[in-house]
Amino acid sequence: MSQRLVELEVLRFNPETDAEPTFQRYAVECPEEWVVLDALNHIKETVDPTLSYRWSCHMAVCGSCGMMINGEPKLSCKSFLRDYEGVIRVEPLAHFPIQRDLVTVIDDFVTKLKRVKPYLVAGEARPVEAGEYRQTPAQLKTYKQYTLCINCMLCYAACPEYGLEPKFIGPAAISLAHRYNLDSRDAGREARQQEIAATEGVWECSFVGACSEVCPEHVDPAGALQQVKIKSTLDWFREHLMPWRRT
Amino acid sequence: MNSSPNRRTPTGSGVNYRNAEVERILETLHADVAILGAGGAGLRAAIALAQESPALRIALVSKVYPMRSHTCAAEGGAAGVIKGDDSLEHHFNDTVGGGDWLCDQDAVDYLVREAPRELIQLEHWGCPWSREPDGSVAVRPFGGMKKQRTWFAADKSGFHILHTLFQTSLQFPSIERYDEYYATDLIVDDGRCRGFTAIEMRSGQMKCFLARAVIIASGGAGRMFPFTTNGAIKTGDGMALAYRAGVPLKDMEFVQYHPTGLPNTGTLLTEACRGEGGVLLNRHGRRFLQDYGMGPETPLGKAVLKTMELGPRDRVSQAFWHDQRKGNMVGTQWGDCMLLDMRHLGEKKIDERLPLVRDMAISYLGVDPVTDPVPVRPVVHYMMGGIDTDIRAATPLPGLFAAGECACVSINGANRLGSNSLTELLVFGRRAALSALEFLDSSPAAGNAGVLAARAGEAQARLRELFGRSGETETVAGLRRELTTTMEEHAGIYRSGEGLAEACATLADLRRRYRSVTLHDKTNVYNTDLLQALELGCMLDCAEAVTASALARRESRGAHQRLDFTERDDANFLRHSLACYRGDEAPAIDYRDVVITRSPPGVRDYSGEQK
Ligand SMILES: Cc1cc2nc3c(=O)[nH]c(=O)nc-3n(C[C@H](O)[C@H](O)[C@H](O)COP(=O)(O)OP(=O)(O)OC[C@H]3O[C@@H](n4cnc5c(N)ncnc54)[C@H](O)[C@@H]3O)c2cc1C
Ligand code: FES
């Protein structure tokens, strides 16, 4: 296993003791095949037990370990040292308050997620005895991509609109709302749509697509936003121009 | 199962559970039911409580945000009888035989009966199960199962189950979440569990959760070992809390190795790789399982159920061990490996059914399963043992219930069949909720304020003492390394009395040294040095229960294989082991008979001969 001396420059901030964030340098020998998270774990074990960050699965599925790595939002468990040269700069995800070191406060997303009603709203009650809903592979495919969101917050850190307008409900929450809207078993679109249309930002989204670019699961939030916007526009026309078509 | 129209009368209203004395010591949060853990089992329990009794106050407490829980890592799927050629009896027989007859058969009956209902319920909540062309749910073959009955959502089944449950839970206002709270101690008074203390991680403040019933759903403990599929959070906390509060840990010697982990990171390649037709080869290109009682060889790419690559995990991992001893494995820089060959499945099938597997193998190991066989080796995966519960998910401590991987009902016996665990956490998560409700109805008695306050104060004082230590030489990382190497060396796939005795001695020593472990970080906000120290304490206690139970079980059964007692011994050991906490002393090991209703112990036959 080839080893390499890796230098990391990590943002440190402890609200109890620090007035403002500073950068701390660590240099550690690491196997070439490691990810940035492995290097952080190695530092925590052998150099500095006070360094704080979140992680759990080490397989890009729990969504805990998002960080800015050389200025880009990344999952540190899937960012390979081999892809970086020179000093690697590690910071907490942009656009979120820092709780401590690389740990951010994500309350905002958690509140917003709940607001878009990310659960199936059944048209009529279906008892378990009636068995499963039928849903063809084609129907599944229409929304499947949007179910893959791991809530890692990389898209919020990449979104210029969220940076400017914190009330913007944001890419992940919209994708998840869209996921249920597209589900053949769901009848809750109306309620979700109202919630989304009523919030700031959707209309300002400039579709630069940064969210989709950084998404580690290829969810394509920008695509979801676009479709939500078109749907909302159609709704508006239906409401205002063609009142006789209202159901 | 009574479905939702049949709502219960509110149980929560009218009971005064404020407790001024405790509040003087610690900020106190009150609930009717407090759930420790928000993975699959904890969320399922919370939703069941909210649906059954909307007026209840439910506290859902977790050291990570619910969607970070390790249920998200499960890939393969969840077992439940759904297709016409299958039956509950088949699922029962596969599970009991797979568990080498150490399962409680009444509990297995309950599991297999409730399984389809729970999986359909999840479907109604939106779980994106993979489908057949006609729109019905699809099932796939899994190890040790005679029929195809594993429901799956591509190879992210646990992820979808967890997110479906989490998102569904958001519609219930009565579920109050306490995300990133680390539970430290159960509070017991007058022989009943009354709640627990927990550290609010963002402030470092300790809080006291007082509840009329507590459900532990804290997951497994694979992190006791150095090479594991388990995420960082699986440190056996809930098991240790219950154990210290006097609840036995049952069947802890049964630790499952999954045969196919990536050799460097331990990342799991799901059993569905073999379910879809992947095969295991040794260095000579031979499908070596046929040499260890799982032959004859089956046609390439056509997985035959319950034999060869679809044998149970204990047998497959053991076959690896033997073939390795014969020098037949592939040497790699991460140790000896076998090869998981999926090339014959073709790119299309691999991308459709196993996209995550392909992605993992390419990114973490640089091997594309479409073009090359993937080196893999057995990896610690699952705890069959855990908190002693009965078929109602109740522990022997009144007011305390447990479900999911932390609990041992036991439906897994000496070896869990893949895809039974996701089902278990749904079925018994809900069962724990219903039992807690029954308990609330039957005994509303409030605790003794003075005693509760004293208990909360003790938990607080223990933490202060840990913070106050200085100048000692023991570190969290150092002790943890010694713990994990000891477990790997002596409590692995094959064990010996000598090795286990040594492990017990080492663990006793590590537990003693743990008392002088020192923190580097003495601040309050998100102090992971502190949390890792507490997690280490939990792992040490669980590990001692594992090695002591393993040393006492002088037979080989399922995942517990002794080189010095190679046979199964039903006369003496067709019994559950119960490790009972004795403070600084090693645990006492007791036994309880297995519940056998209709399937007497038989031979586990995974040869393809009579199939
Ligand atoms: C990689 C992998 C793949 C798997 N694949 C399958 C499969 O295909 N099929 C199958 O049936 N099974 C599978 N399993 C097993 C199965 O996924 C787990 O057994 C199951 O998900 C455990 O769920 P749980 O709800 O019990 O615990 P978890 O999901 O682990 O949740 C535990 C919860 O407890 C909380 N907690 C723990 N300690 C504390 C504390 N001190 N204070 C506060 N909160 C705490 C955590 O925050 C978390 O919310 C797999 C396991 C792994 C590791
Ligand atoms: S640790 Fe889970 S996503 Fe990186």
PDB file of N, CA and C in Angstrom, chain A residues 72-142:
ATOM      1  N   GLU A  72     -15.442  22.944  -2.486  1.00  0.00           N
ATOM      2  CA  GLU A  72     -16.591  22.292  -3.105  1.00  0.00           C
ATOM      3  C   GLU A  72     -17.333  21.432  -2.101  1.00  0.00           C
ATOM      4  N   PRO A  73     -18.674  21.443  -2.129  1.00  0.00           N
ATOM      5  CA  PRO A  73     -19.404  20.561  -1.209  1.00  0.00           C
ATOM      6  C   PRO A  73     -19.218  19.094  -1.603  1.00  0.00           C
ATOM      7  N   LYS A  74     -18.801  18.280  -0.652  1.00  0.00           N
ATOM      8  CA  LYS A  74     -18.471  16.874  -0.936  1.00  0.00           C
ATOM      9  C   LYS A  74     -18.835  15.989   0.253  1.00  0.00           C
ATOM     10  N   LEU A  75     -19.071  14.713  -0.029  1.00  0.00           N
ATOM     11  CA  LEU A  75     -19.125  13.735   1.049  1.00  0.00           C
ATOM     12  C   LEU A  75     -17.675  13.341   1.329  1.00  0.00           C
ATOM     13  N   SER A  76     -17.235  13.518   2.559  1.00  0.00           N
ATOM     14  CA  SER A  76     -15.822  13.235   2.820  1.00  0.00           C
ATOM     15  C   SER A  76     -15.529  11.739   2.771  1.00  0.00           C
ATOM     16  N   CYS A  77     -16.571  10.902   2.904  1.00  0.00           N
ATOM     17  CA  CYS A  77     -16.328   9.458   2.827  1.00  0.00           C
ATOM     18  C   CYS A  77     -16.226   8.975   1.393  1.00  0.00           C
ATOM     19  N   LYS A  78     -16.467   9.895   0.454  1.00  0.00           N
ATOM     20  CA  LYS A  78     -16.335   9.480  -0.940  1.00  0.00           C
ATOM     21  C   LYS A  78     -15.444  10.435  -1.719  1.00  0.00           C
ATOM     22  N   SER A  79     -14.594  11.156  -0.979  1.00  0.00           N
ATOM     23  CA  SER A  79     -13.635  12.051  -1.622  1.00  0.00           C
ATOM     24  C   SER A  79     -12.252  11.447  -1.442  1.00  0.00           C
ATOM     25  N   PHE A  80     -11.692  10.973  -2.527  1.00  0.00           N
ATOM     26  CA  PHE A  80     -10.466  10.198  -2.436  1.00  0.00           C
ATOM     27  C   PHE A  80      -9.233  11.089  -2.425  1.00  0.00           C
ATOM     28  N   LEU A  81      -8.315  10.762  -1.541  1.00  0.00           N
ATOM     29  CA  LEU A  81      -7.087  11.542  -1.444  1.00  0.00           C
ATOM     30  C   LEU A  81      -6.370  11.588  -2.786  1.00  0.00           C
ATOM     31  N   ARG A  82      -6.487  10.489  -3.536  1.00  0.00           N
ATOM     32  CA  ARG A  82      -5.774  10.424  -4.822  1.00  0.00           C
ATOM     33  C   ARG A  82      -6.242  11.522  -5.789  1.00  0.00           C
ATOM     34  N   ASP A  83      -7.448  12.060  -5.538  1.00  0.00           N
ATOM     35  CA  ASP A  83      -7.951  13.100  -6.438  1.00  0.00           C
ATOM     36  C   ASP A  83      -7.486  14.507  -6.060  1.00  0.00           C
ATOM     37  N   TYR A  84      -6.697  14.618  -5.003  1.00  0.00           N
ATOM     38  CA  TYR A  84      -6.253  15.941  -4.571  1.00  0.00           C
ATOM     39  C   TYR A  84      -4.735  16.032  -4.539  1.00  0.00           C
ATOM     40  N   GLU A  85      -4.259  17.208  -4.909  1.00  0.00           N
ATOM     41  CA  GLU A  85      -2.828  17.468  -4.796  1.00  0.00           C
ATOM     42  C   GLU A  85      -2.627  18.598  -3.803  1.00  0.00           C
ATOM     43  N   GLY A  86      -1.461  18.624  -3.188  1.00  0.00           N
ATOM     44  CA  GLY A  86      -1.138  19.742  -2.294  1.00  0.00           C
ATOM     45  C   GLY A  86      -2.005  19.729  -1.050  1.00  0.00           C
ATOM     46  N   VAL A  87      -2.062  20.877  -0.397  1.00  0.00           N
ATOM     47  CA  VAL A  87      -2.816  20.984   0.850  1.00  0.00           C
ATOM     48  C   VAL A  87      -4.310  20.892   0.553  1.00  0.00           C
ATOM     49  N   ILE A  88      -4.995  20.062   1.324  1.00  0.00           N
ATOM     50  CA  ILE A  88      -6.444  19.929   1.131  1.00  0.00           C
ATOM     51  C   ILE A  88      -7.154  20.781   2.183  1.00  0.00           C
ATOM     52  N   ARG A  89      -7.978  21.702   1.725  1.00  0.00           N
ATOM     53  CA  ARG A  89      -8.664  22.574   2.670  1.00  0.00           C
ATOM     54  C   ARG A  89     -10.048  22.002   2.997  1.00  0.00           C
ATOM     55  N   VAL A  90     -10.326  21.827   4.283  1.00  0.00           N
ATOM     56  CA  VAL A  90     -11.593  21.233   4.699  1.00  0.00           C
ATOM     57  C   VAL A  90     -12.361  22.213   5.575  1.00  0.00           C
ATOM     58  N   GLU A  91     -13.580  22.547   5.163  1.00  0.00           N
ATOM     59  CA  GLU A  91     -14.401  23.498   5.915  1.00  0.00           C
ATOM     60  C   GLU A  91     -15.807  22.941   6.085  1.00  0.00           C
ATOM     61  N   PRO A  92     -16.555  23.496   7.019  1.00  0.00           N
ATOM     62  CA  PRO A  92     -17.949  23.052   7.152  1.00  0.00           C
ATOM     63  C   PRO A  92     -18.746  23.485   5.923  1.00  0.00           C
ATOM     64  N   LEU A  93     -19.866  22.820   5.682  1.00  0.00           N
ATOM     65  CA  LEU A  93     -20.691  23.142   4.520  1.00  0.00           C
ATOM     66  C   LEU A  93     -21.089  24.613   4.530  1.00  0.00           C
ATOM     67  N   ALA A  94     -20.995  25.233   3.378  1.00  0.00           N
ATOM     68  CA  ALA A  94     -21.343  26.652   3.256  1.00  0.00           C
ATOM     69  C   ALA A  94     -22.846  26.859   3.487  1.00  0.00           C
ATOM     70  N   HIS A  95     -23.206  28.054   3.848  1.00  0.00           N
ATOM     71  CA  HIS A  95     -24.601  28.502   3.998  1.00  0.00           C
ATOM     72  C   HIS A  95     -25.279  27.983   5.256  1.00  0.00           C
ATOM     73  N   PHE A  96     -24.594  27.241   6.077  1.00  0.00           N
ATOM     74  CA  PHE A  96     -25.177  26.804   7.354  1.00  0.00           C
ATOM     75  C   PHE A  96     -24.363  27.389   8.503  1.00  0.00           C
ATOM     76  N   PRO A  97     -25.031  27.719   9.596  1.00  0.00           N
ATOM     77  CA  PRO A  97     -24.274  28.179  10.762  1.00  0.00           C
ATOM     78  C   PRO A  97     -23.338  27.071  11.253  1.00  0.00           C
ATOM     79  N   ILE A  98     -22.195  27.438  11.772  1.00  0.00           N
ATOM     80  CA  ILE A  98     -21.263  26.439  12.309  1.00  0.00           C
ATOM     81  C   ILE A  98     -21.605  26.168  13.763  1.00  0.00           C
ATOM     82  N   GLN A  99     -21.764  24.895  14.080  1.00  0.00           N
ATOM     83  CA  GLN A  99     -21.966  24.556  15.482  1.00  0.00           C
ATOM     84  C   GLN A  99     -20.618  24.431  16.164  1.00  0.00           C
ATOM     85  N   ARG A 100     -19.767  23.670  15.523  1.00  0.00           N
ATOM     86  CA  ARG A 100     -18.404  23.516  16.019  1.00  0.00           C
ATOM     87  C   ARG A 100     -17.552  22.849  14.944  1.00  0.00           C
ATOM     88  N   ASP A 101     -16.369  23.319  14.720  1.00  0.00           N
ATOM     89  CA  ASP A 101     -15.469  22.757  13.714  1.00  0.00           C
ATOM     90  C   ASP A 101     -16.217  22.493  12.389  1.00  0.00           C
ATOM     91  N   LEU A 102     -16.324  21.205  12.008  1.00  0.00           N
ATOM     92  CA  LEU A 102     -16.952  20.884  10.731  1.00  0.00           C
ATOM     93  C   LEU A 102     -18.438  20.554  10.885  1.00  0.00           C
ATOM     94  N   VAL A 103     -18.946  20.712  12.098  1.00  0.00           N
ATOM     95  CA  VAL A 103     -20.351  20.377  12.375  1.00  0.00           C
ATOM     96  C   VAL A 103     -21.213  21.625  12.170  1.00  0.00           C
ATOM     97  N   THR A 104     -22.230  21.488  11.300  1.00  0.00           N
ATOM     98  CA  THR A 104     -23.106  22.634  11.042  1.00  0.00           C
ATOM     99  C   THR A 104     -24.461  22.440  11.723  1.00  0.00           C
ATOM    100  N   VAL A 105     -25.205  23.528  11.801  1.00  0.00           N
ATOM    101  CA  VAL A 105     -26.575  23.468  12.333  1.00  0.00           C
ATOM    102  C   VAL A 105     -27.516  23.305  11.145  1.00  0.00           C
ATOM    103  N   ILE A 106     -28.270  22.211  11.096  1.00  0.00           N
ATOM    104  CA  ILE A 106     -29.139  21.978   9.931  1.00  0.00           C
ATOM    105  C   ILE A 106     -30.627  22.070  10.276  1.00  0.00           C
ATOM    106  N   ASP A 107     -30.936  22.732  11.375  1.00  0.00           N
ATOM    107  CA  ASP A 107     -32.338  22.877  11.799  1.00  0.00           C
ATOM    108  C   ASP A 107     -33.214  23.411  10.669  1.00  0.00           C
ATOM    109  N   ASP A 108     -32.653  24.353   9.910  1.00  0.00           N
ATOM    110  CA  ASP A 108     -33.431  24.996   8.865  1.00  0.00           C
ATOM    111  C   ASP A 108     -33.969  23.964   7.877  1.00  0.00           C
ATOM    112  N   PHE A 109     -33.120  23.077   7.432  1.00  0.00           N
ATOM    113  CA  PHE A 109     -33.577  22.057   6.487  1.00  0.00           C
ATOM    114  C   PHE A 109     -34.615  21.145   7.136  1.00  0.00           C
ATOM    115  N   VAL A 110     -34.349  20.749   8.376  1.00  0.00           N
ATOM    116  CA  VAL A 110     -35.246  19.812   9.039  1.00  0.00           C
ATOM    117  C   VAL A 110     -36.656  20.411   9.134  1.00  0.00           C
ATOM    118  N   THR A 111     -36.736  21.698   9.416  1.00  0.00           N
ATOM    119  CA  THR A 111     -38.041  22.369   9.481  1.00  0.00           C
ATOM    120  C   THR A 111     -38.683  22.446   8.099  1.00  0.00           C
ATOM    121  N   LYS A 112     -37.885  22.778   7.113  1.00  0.00           N
ATOM    122  CA  LYS A 112     -38.436  22.929   5.766  1.00  0.00           C
ATOM    123  C   LYS A 112     -38.914  21.603   5.194  1.00  0.00           C
ATOM    124  N   LEU A 113     -38.161  20.558   5.479  1.00  0.00           N
ATOM    125  CA  LEU A 113     -38.543  19.253   4.961  1.00  0.00           C
ATOM    126  C   LEU A 113     -39.955  18.909   5.432  1.00  0.00           C
ATOM    127  N   LYS A 114     -40.221  19.141   6.697  1.00  0.00           N
ATOM    128  CA  LYS A 114     -41.520  18.815   7.252  1.00  0.00           C
ATOM    129  C   LYS A 114     -42.623  19.633   6.562  1.00  0.00           C
ATOM    130  N   ARG A 115     -42.302  20.863   6.221  1.00  0.00           N
ATOM    131  CA  ARG A 115     -43.320  21.737   5.632  1.00  0.00           C
ATOM    132  C   ARG A 115     -43.824  21.248   4.284  1.00  0.00           C
ATOM    133  N   VAL A 116     -42.986  20.580   3.505  1.00  0.00           N
ATOM    134  CA  VAL A 116     -43.443  20.153   2.176  1.00  0.00           C
ATOM    135  C   VAL A 116     -44.205  18.820   2.204  1.00  0.00           C
ATOM    136  N   LYS A 117     -44.535  18.348   3.398  1.00  0.00           N
ATOM    137  CA  LYS A 117     -45.299  17.099   3.539  1.00  0.00           C
ATOM    138  C   LYS A 117     -44.687  15.955   2.716  1.00  0.00           C
ATOM    139  N   PRO A 118     -43.498  15.531   3.098  1.00  0.00           N
ATOM    140  CA  PRO A 118     -42.823  14.489   2.330  1.00  0.00           C
ATOM    141  C   PRO A 118     -43.301  13.103   2.728  1.00  0.00           C
ATOM    142  N   TYR A 119     -44.564  12.852   2.530  1.00  0.00           N
ATOM    143  CA  TYR A 119     -45.123  11.520   2.823  1.00  0.00           C
ATOM    144  C   TYR A 119     -46.314  11.319   1.915  1.00  0.00           C
ATOM    145  N   LEU A 120     -46.660  10.063   1.772  1.00  0.00           N
ATOM    146  CA  LEU A 120     -47.733   9.737   0.854  1.00  0.00           C
ATOM    147  C   LEU A 120     -49.065  10.192   1.443  1.00  0.00           C
ATOM    148  N   VAL A 121     -49.802  10.980   0.662  1.00  0.00           N
ATOM    149  CA  VAL A 121     -51.160  11.345   1.069  1.00  0.00           C
ATOM    150  C   VAL A 121     -52.081  10.504   0.196  1.00  0.00           C
ATOM    151  N   ALA A 122     -52.710   9.514   0.809  1.00  0.00           N
ATOM    152  CA  ALA A 122     -53.508   8.574   0.024  1.00  0.00           C
ATOM    153  C   ALA A 122     -54.829   9.218  -0.385  1.00  0.00           C
ATOM    154  N   GLY A 123     -55.282   8.914  -1.573  1.00  0.00           N
ATOM    155  CA  GLY A 123     -56.576   9.410  -2.030  1.00  0.00           C
ATOM    156  C   GLY A 123     -57.680   8.897  -1.130  1.00  0.00           C
ATOM    157  N   GLU A 124     -57.764   7.586  -1.010  1.00  0.00           N
ATOM    158  CA  GLU A 124     -58.711   7.007  -0.070  1.00  0.00           C
ATOM    159  C   GLU A 124     -57.990   5.969   0.778  1.00  0.00           C
ATOM    160  N   ALA A 125     -58.495   5.784   1.993  1.00  0.00           N
ATOM    161  CA  ALA A 125     -57.820   4.862   2.909  1.00  0.00           C
ATOM    162  C   ALA A 125     -57.771   3.470   2.292  1.00  0.00           C
ATOM    163  N   ARG A 126     -56.636   2.838   2.390  1.00  0.00           N
ATOM    164  CA  ARG A 126     -56.491   1.489   1.846  1.00  0.00           C
ATOM    165  C   ARG A 126     -56.063   0.570   2.979  1.00  0.00           C
ATOM    166  N   PRO A 127     -56.914  -0.378   3.333  1.00  0.00           N
ATOM    167  CA  PRO A 127     -56.518  -1.281   4.424  1.00  0.00           C
ATOM    168  C   PRO A 127     -55.394  -2.209   3.983  1.00  0.00           C
ATOM    169  N   VAL A 128     -54.603  -2.641   4.933  1.00  0.00           N
ATOM    170  CA  VAL A 128     -53.489  -3.534   4.627  1.00  0.00           C
ATOM    171  C   VAL A 128     -53.977  -4.808   3.940  1.00  0.00           C
ATOM    172  N   GLU A 129     -55.163  -5.248   4.322  1.00  0.00           N
ATOM    173  CA  GLU A 129     -55.711  -6.487   3.750  1.00  0.00           C
ATOM    174  C   GLU A 129     -55.877  -6.390   2.234  1.00  0.00           C
ATOM    175  N   ALA A 130     -56.030  -5.177   1.731  1.00  0.00           N
ATOM    176  CA  ALA A 130     -56.231  -5.006   0.285  1.00  0.00           C
ATOM    177  C   ALA A 130     -54.946  -5.261  -0.489  1.00  0.00           C
ATOM    178  N   GLY A 131     -53.853  -5.466   0.211  1.00  0.00           N
ATOM    179  CA  GLY A 131     -52.589  -5.752  -0.461  1.00  0.00           C
ATOM    180  C   GLY A 131     -51.937  -4.498  -0.997  1.00  0.00           C
ATOM    181  N   GLU A 132     -50.861  -4.721  -1.747  1.00  0.00           N
ATOM    182  CA  GLU A 132     -50.091  -3.578  -2.215  1.00  0.00           C
ATOM    183  C   GLU A 132     -50.818  -2.838  -3.336  1.00  0.00           C
ATOM    184  N   TYR A 133     -50.495  -1.547  -3.494  1.00  0.00           N
ATOM    185  CA  TYR A 133     -50.925  -0.824  -4.694  1.00  0.00           C
ATOM    186  C   TYR A 133     -50.190  -1.431  -5.871  1.00  0.00           C
ATOM    187  N   ARG A 134     -50.821  -1.437  -7.008  1.00  0.00           N
ATOM    188  CA  ARG A 134     -50.088  -1.822  -8.217  1.00  0.00           C
ATOM    189  C   ARG A 134     -49.331  -0.596  -8.714  1.00  0.00           C
ATOM    190  N   GLN A 135     -48.095  -0.809  -9.034  1.00  0.00           N
ATOM    191  CA  GLN A 135     -47.301   0.287  -9.597  1.00  0.00           C
ATOM    192  C   GLN A 135     -46.326  -0.343 -10.573  1.00  0.00           C
ATOM    193  N   THR A 136     -46.439  -0.007 -11.830  1.00  0.00           N
ATOM    194  CA  THR A 136     -45.592  -0.669 -12.829  1.00  0.00           C
ATOM    195  C   THR A 136     -44.167  -0.136 -12.734  1.00  0.00           C
ATOM    196  N   PRO A 137     -43.214  -0.898 -13.248  1.00  0.00           N
ATOM    197  CA  PRO A 137     -41.833  -0.392 -13.250  1.00  0.00           C
ATOM    198  C   PRO A 137     -41.735   0.980 -13.923  1.00  0.00           C
ATOM    199  N   ALA A 138     -42.546   1.219 -14.946  1.00  0.00           N
ATOM    200  CA  ALA A 138     -42.501   2.526 -15.615  1.00  0.00           C
ATOM    201  C   ALA A 138     -42.988   3.633 -14.667  1.00  0.00           C
ATOM    202  N   GLN A 139     -44.064   3.350 -13.931  1.00  0.00           N
ATOM    203  CA  GLN A 139     -44.555   4.346 -12.962  1.00  0.00           C
ATOM    204  C   GLN A 139     -43.528   4.600 -11.864  1.00  0.00           C
ATOM    205  N   LEU A 140     -42.879   3.520 -11.442  1.00  0.00           N
ATOM    206  CA  LEU A 140     -41.840   3.655 -10.416  1.00  0.00           C
ATOM    207  C   LEU A 140     -40.716   4.543 -10.926  1.00  0.00           C
ATOM    208  N   LYS A 141     -40.390   4.337 -12.173  1.00  0.00           N
ATOM    209  CA  LYS A 141     -39.260   5.059 -12.748  1.00  0.00           C
ATOM    210  C   LYS A 141     -39.478   6.574 -12.792  1.00  0.00           C
ATOM    211  N   THR A 142     -40.738   7.008 -12.931  1.00  0.00           N
ATOM    212  CA  THR A 142     -40.978   8.455 -13.042  1.00  0.00           C
ATOM    213  C   THR A 142     -40.496   9.206 -11.799  1.00  0.00           C
TER     214      THR A 142
END
